[in-house]
Amino acid sequence: MPSNLETVLFLHIPKTGGLTLRGIIEDQYAKDERLKYPRLQPARFHSLPKRKLTSLRCVYGHFAYGIHSTLHQPFTYITILRDPVERVISTYYFVLQNPQNRLHHQVKQMSFEQFVSRSLVTIKPDSFQGNQSRI
């Protein structure tokens, strides 16, 4: 594909409905045209060869604004936003109901009120990928 096509950068903010959009992306773009951003190994993305980067039509996942600086073609960011209060409520119940979540042990001992009032001090916002708003 010509490199003058825009690459879509889907910045997935947790608990906003992004998995639905991710499924659509995976249906719409061929495997060799899309890349799930390696959240735990961002250096892998930034060290991809120019040829690979220019062939990408979509990059999706949990990342911060700015990954476009690695690209060599036009780009467009997209994301899904959610009411911040609803997002905090959803996050609380998601962590409570998922023992495999790394914050489950901490959060299961908190009421919702404690979670909201203590999360800025006790739980780092980055634990929730606080790209939309800080929890």
PDB file of C-alpha atoms in Angstrom:
ATOM      1  CA  MET A   1       0.000   0.000   0.000  1.00  0.00           C
ATOM      2  CA  PRO A   2       1.189   3.529  -0.628  1.00  0.00           C
ATOM      3  CA  SER A   3       2.652   5.206   2.418  1.00  0.00           C
ATOM      4  CA  ASN A   4       0.585   8.379   1.901  1.00  0.00           C
ATOM      5  CA  LEU A   5      -2.502   6.735   3.467  1.00  0.00           C
ATOM      6  CA  GLU A   6      -3.227   7.770   7.013  1.00  0.00           C
ATOM      7  CA  THR A   7      -2.484   5.298   9.752  1.00  0.00           C
ATOM      8  CA  VAL A   8      -5.201   5.057  12.383  1.00  0.00           C
ATOM      9  CA  LEU A   9      -3.865   5.166  15.948  1.00  0.00           C
ATOM     10  CA  PHE A  10      -6.537   3.796  18.269  1.00  0.00           C
ATOM     11  CA  LEU A  11      -5.659   4.877  21.777  1.00  0.00           C
ATOM     12  CA  HIS A  12      -7.697   2.430  23.869  1.00  0.00           C
ATOM     13  CA  ILE A  13      -8.659   3.841  27.246  1.00  0.00           C
ATOM     14  CA  PRO A  14      -9.745   0.994  29.551  1.00  0.00           C
ATOM     15  CA  LYS A  15     -13.407   0.655  30.518  1.00  0.00           C
ATOM     16  CA  THR A  16     -14.705   2.792  27.630  1.00  0.00           C
ATOM     17  CA  GLY A  17     -15.991   0.139  25.212  1.00  0.00           C
ATOM     18  CA  GLY A  18     -12.730  -0.125  23.329  1.00  0.00           C
ATOM     19  CA  LEU A  19     -12.790  -3.906  23.020  1.00  0.00           C
ATOM     20  CA  THR A  20     -15.763  -3.586  20.695  1.00  0.00           C
ATOM     21  CA  LEU A  21     -13.858  -1.161  18.469  1.00  0.00           C
ATOM     22  CA  ARG A  22     -10.797  -3.398  18.628  1.00  0.00           C
ATOM     23  CA  GLY A  23     -12.900  -6.246  17.247  1.00  0.00           C
ATOM     24  CA  ILE A  24     -14.052  -4.029  14.383  1.00  0.00           C
ATOM     25  CA  ILE A  25     -10.450  -3.013  13.674  1.00  0.00           C
ATOM     26  CA  GLU A  26      -9.373  -6.650  13.573  1.00  0.00           C
ATOM     27  CA  ASP A  27     -12.179  -7.377  11.097  1.00  0.00           C
ATOM     28  CA  GLN A  28     -11.416  -4.393   8.863  1.00  0.00           C
ATOM     29  CA  TYR A  29      -7.614  -4.527   8.612  1.00  0.00           C
ATOM     30  CA  ALA A  30      -5.505  -7.450   7.459  1.00  0.00           C
ATOM     31  CA  LYS A  31      -3.045  -8.853  10.019  1.00  0.00           C
ATOM     32  CA  ASP A  32      -0.083  -7.362   8.189  1.00  0.00           C
ATOM     33  CA  GLU A  33      -1.743  -3.911   8.161  1.00  0.00           C
ATOM     34  CA  ARG A  34      -2.470  -3.681  11.884  1.00  0.00           C
ATOM     35  CA  LEU A  35      -0.450  -3.942  15.042  1.00  0.00           C
ATOM     36  CA  LYS A  36      -1.502  -4.278  18.661  1.00  0.00           C
ATOM     37  CA  TYR A  37       0.759  -1.906  20.553  1.00  0.00           C
ATOM     38  CA  PRO A  38       3.035  -3.885  22.883  1.00  0.00           C
ATOM     39  CA  ARG A  39       2.091  -2.040  26.109  1.00  0.00           C
ATOM     40  CA  LEU A  40       4.671  -3.771  28.265  1.00  0.00           C
ATOM     41  CA  GLN A  41       7.424  -3.481  25.636  1.00  0.00           C
ATOM     42  CA  PRO A  42       7.036  -0.088  23.919  1.00  0.00           C
ATOM     43  CA  ALA A  43      10.642  -0.237  22.695  1.00  0.00           C
ATOM     44  CA  ARG A  44       9.531  -3.047  20.362  1.00  0.00           C
ATOM     45  CA  PHE A  45       7.206  -0.647  18.543  1.00  0.00           C
ATOM     46  CA  HIS A  46       9.689   2.201  18.404  1.00  0.00           C
ATOM     47  CA  SER A  47      12.399  -0.051  16.982  1.00  0.00           C
ATOM     48  CA  LEU A  48      10.336  -1.520  14.135  1.00  0.00           C
ATOM     49  CA  PRO A  49      11.929  -1.093  10.710  1.00  0.00           C
ATOM     50  CA  LYS A  50      10.686   1.841   8.634  1.00  0.00           C
ATOM     51  CA  ARG A  51       9.286  -0.556   6.040  1.00  0.00           C
ATOM     52  CA  LYS A  52       7.100  -2.249   8.659  1.00  0.00           C
ATOM     53  CA  LEU A  53       5.965   1.067  10.143  1.00  0.00           C
ATOM     54  CA  THR A  54       4.958   2.488   6.772  1.00  0.00           C
ATOM     55  CA  SER A  55       2.951  -0.657   5.969  1.00  0.00           C
ATOM     56  CA  LEU A  56       0.782  -0.222   9.063  1.00  0.00           C
ATOM     57  CA  ARG A  57      -2.742   1.076   8.485  1.00  0.00           C
ATOM     58  CA  CYS A  58      -3.751   0.778  12.152  1.00  0.00           C
ATOM     59  CA  VAL A  59      -2.013   0.636  15.526  1.00  0.00           C
ATOM     60  CA  TYR A  60      -4.228  -0.069  18.514  1.00  0.00           C
ATOM     61  CA  GLY A  61      -3.852  -0.634  22.216  1.00  0.00           C
ATOM     62  CA  HIS A  62      -2.952   1.082  25.467  1.00  0.00           C
ATOM     63  CA  PHE A  63      -0.433   3.803  24.730  1.00  0.00           C
ATOM     64  CA  ALA A  64       0.063   7.477  25.433  1.00  0.00           C
ATOM     65  CA  TYR A  65      -0.317  10.233  22.889  1.00  0.00           C
ATOM     66  CA  GLY A  66       2.933  10.692  21.000  1.00  0.00           C
ATOM     67  CA  ILE A  67       3.628   7.378  19.301  1.00  0.00           C
ATOM     68  CA  HIS A  68       3.001   9.104  15.981  1.00  0.00           C
ATOM     69  CA  SER A  69       6.509  10.553  16.229  1.00  0.00           C
ATOM     70  CA  THR A  70       7.804   7.078  15.307  1.00  0.00           C
ATOM     71  CA  LEU A  71       5.743   6.925  12.114  1.00  0.00           C
ATOM     72  CA  HIS A  72       6.824   8.121   8.685  1.00  0.00           C
ATOM     73  CA  GLN A  73       3.333   8.669   7.260  1.00  0.00           C
ATOM     74  CA  PRO A  74       0.212  10.701   7.986  1.00  0.00           C
ATOM     75  CA  PHE A  75      -1.825   9.518  10.970  1.00  0.00           C
ATOM     76  CA  THR A  76      -5.090  10.089  12.791  1.00  0.00           C
ATOM     77  CA  TYR A  77      -5.721   9.368  16.460  1.00  0.00           C
ATOM     78  CA  ILE A  78      -9.054   7.935  17.514  1.00  0.00           C
ATOM     79  CA  THR A  79     -10.361   6.973  20.950  1.00  0.00           C
ATOM     80  CA  ILE A  80     -13.580   6.362  22.831  1.00  0.00           C
ATOM     81  CA  LEU A  81     -14.430   8.535  25.821  1.00  0.00           C
ATOM     82  CA  ARG A  82     -16.815   7.680  28.619  1.00  0.00           C
ATOM     83  CA  ASP A  83     -18.444   9.649  31.376  1.00  0.00           C
ATOM     84  CA  PRO A  84     -15.650   9.770  34.005  1.00  0.00           C
ATOM     85  CA  VAL A  85     -17.947   8.921  36.929  1.00  0.00           C
ATOM     86  CA  GLU A  86     -19.368   5.882  35.120  1.00  0.00           C
ATOM     87  CA  ARG A  87     -15.832   4.861  34.195  1.00  0.00           C
ATOM     88  CA  VAL A  88     -14.668   4.954  37.846  1.00  0.00           C
ATOM     89  CA  ILE A  89     -17.700   2.917  38.938  1.00  0.00           C
ATOM     90  CA  SER A  90     -17.068   0.397  36.166  1.00  0.00           C
ATOM     91  CA  THR A  91     -13.376   0.168  37.059  1.00  0.00           C
ATOM     92  CA  TYR A  92     -14.137  -0.485  40.721  1.00  0.00           C
ATOM     93  CA  TYR A  93     -16.516  -3.353  39.956  1.00  0.00           C
ATOM     94  CA  PHE A  94     -14.267  -4.734  37.231  1.00  0.00           C
ATOM     95  CA  VAL A  95     -11.321  -4.984  39.635  1.00  0.00           C
ATOM     96  CA  LEU A  96     -13.527  -6.477  42.379  1.00  0.00           C
ATOM     97  CA  GLN A  97     -14.894  -9.174  40.074  1.00  0.00           C
ATOM     98  CA  ASN A  98     -11.538 -10.170  38.582  1.00  0.00           C
ATOM     99  CA  PRO A  99      -9.203 -11.846  41.095  1.00  0.00           C
ATOM    100  CA  GLN A 100      -6.489 -12.018  38.418  1.00  0.00           C
ATOM    101  CA  ASN A 101      -6.388  -8.200  38.256  1.00  0.00           C
ATOM    102  CA  ARG A 102      -3.202  -6.968  39.927  1.00  0.00           C
ATOM    103  CA  LEU A 103      -5.203  -4.495  42.057  1.00  0.00           C
ATOM    104  CA  HIS A 104      -7.881  -6.963  43.158  1.00  0.00           C
ATOM    105  CA  HIS A 105      -6.283  -7.760  46.535  1.00  0.00           C
ATOM    106  CA  GLN A 106      -6.080  -4.053  47.423  1.00  0.00           C
ATOM    107  CA  VAL A 107      -9.492  -3.048  46.111  1.00  0.00           C
ATOM    108  CA  LYS A 108     -11.466  -5.982  47.565  1.00  0.00           C
ATOM    109  CA  GLN A 109     -10.805  -4.531  51.018  1.00  0.00           C
ATOM    110  CA  MET A 110     -12.272  -1.127  50.095  1.00  0.00           C
ATOM    111  CA  SER A 111     -15.765   0.202  49.871  1.00  0.00           C
ATOM    112  CA  PHE A 112     -16.517   2.204  46.751  1.00  0.00           C
ATOM    113  CA  GLU A 113     -16.225   5.407  48.797  1.00  0.00           C
ATOM    114  CA  GLN A 114     -12.775   4.349  50.037  1.00  0.00           C
ATOM    115  CA  PHE A 115     -11.720   3.426  46.514  1.00  0.00           C
ATOM    116  CA  VAL A 116     -12.682   6.843  45.185  1.00  0.00           C
ATOM    117  CA  SER A 117     -11.227   8.826  48.083  1.00  0.00           C
ATOM    118  CA  ARG A 118      -8.002   6.816  48.431  1.00  0.00           C
ATOM    119  CA  SER A 119      -7.223   5.874  44.867  1.00  0.00           C
ATOM    120  CA  LEU A 120      -5.250   9.049  44.157  1.00  0.00           C
ATOM    121  CA  VAL A 121      -2.970   8.265  47.088  1.00  0.00           C
ATOM    122  CA  THR A 122      -3.034   4.467  47.375  1.00  0.00           C
ATOM    123  CA  ILE A 123      -3.387   3.377  43.765  1.00  0.00           C
ATOM    124  CA  LYS A 124      -1.334   5.085  41.102  1.00  0.00           C
ATOM    125  CA  PRO A 125      -3.494   6.451  38.285  1.00  0.00           C
ATOM    126  CA  ASP A 126      -1.207   4.751  35.764  1.00  0.00           C
ATOM    127  CA  SER A 127      -2.485   1.439  37.100  1.00  0.00           C
ATOM    128  CA  PHE A 128      -5.703   2.232  35.257  1.00  0.00           C
ATOM    129  CA  GLN A 129      -4.091   3.768  32.186  1.00  0.00           C
ATOM    130  CA  GLY A 130      -5.598   7.094  33.282  1.00  0.00           C
ATOM    131  CA  ASN A 131      -5.406   8.651  29.839  1.00  0.00           C
ATOM    132  CA  GLN A 132      -8.964   9.998  29.800  1.00  0.00           C
ATOM    133  CA  SER A 133      -9.092  11.312  33.327  1.00  0.00           C
ATOM    134  CA  ARG A 134      -7.310  10.572  36.526  1.00  0.00           C
ATOM    135  CA  ILE A 135      -9.042   8.230  38.914  1.00  0.00           C
TER     136      ILE A 135
END
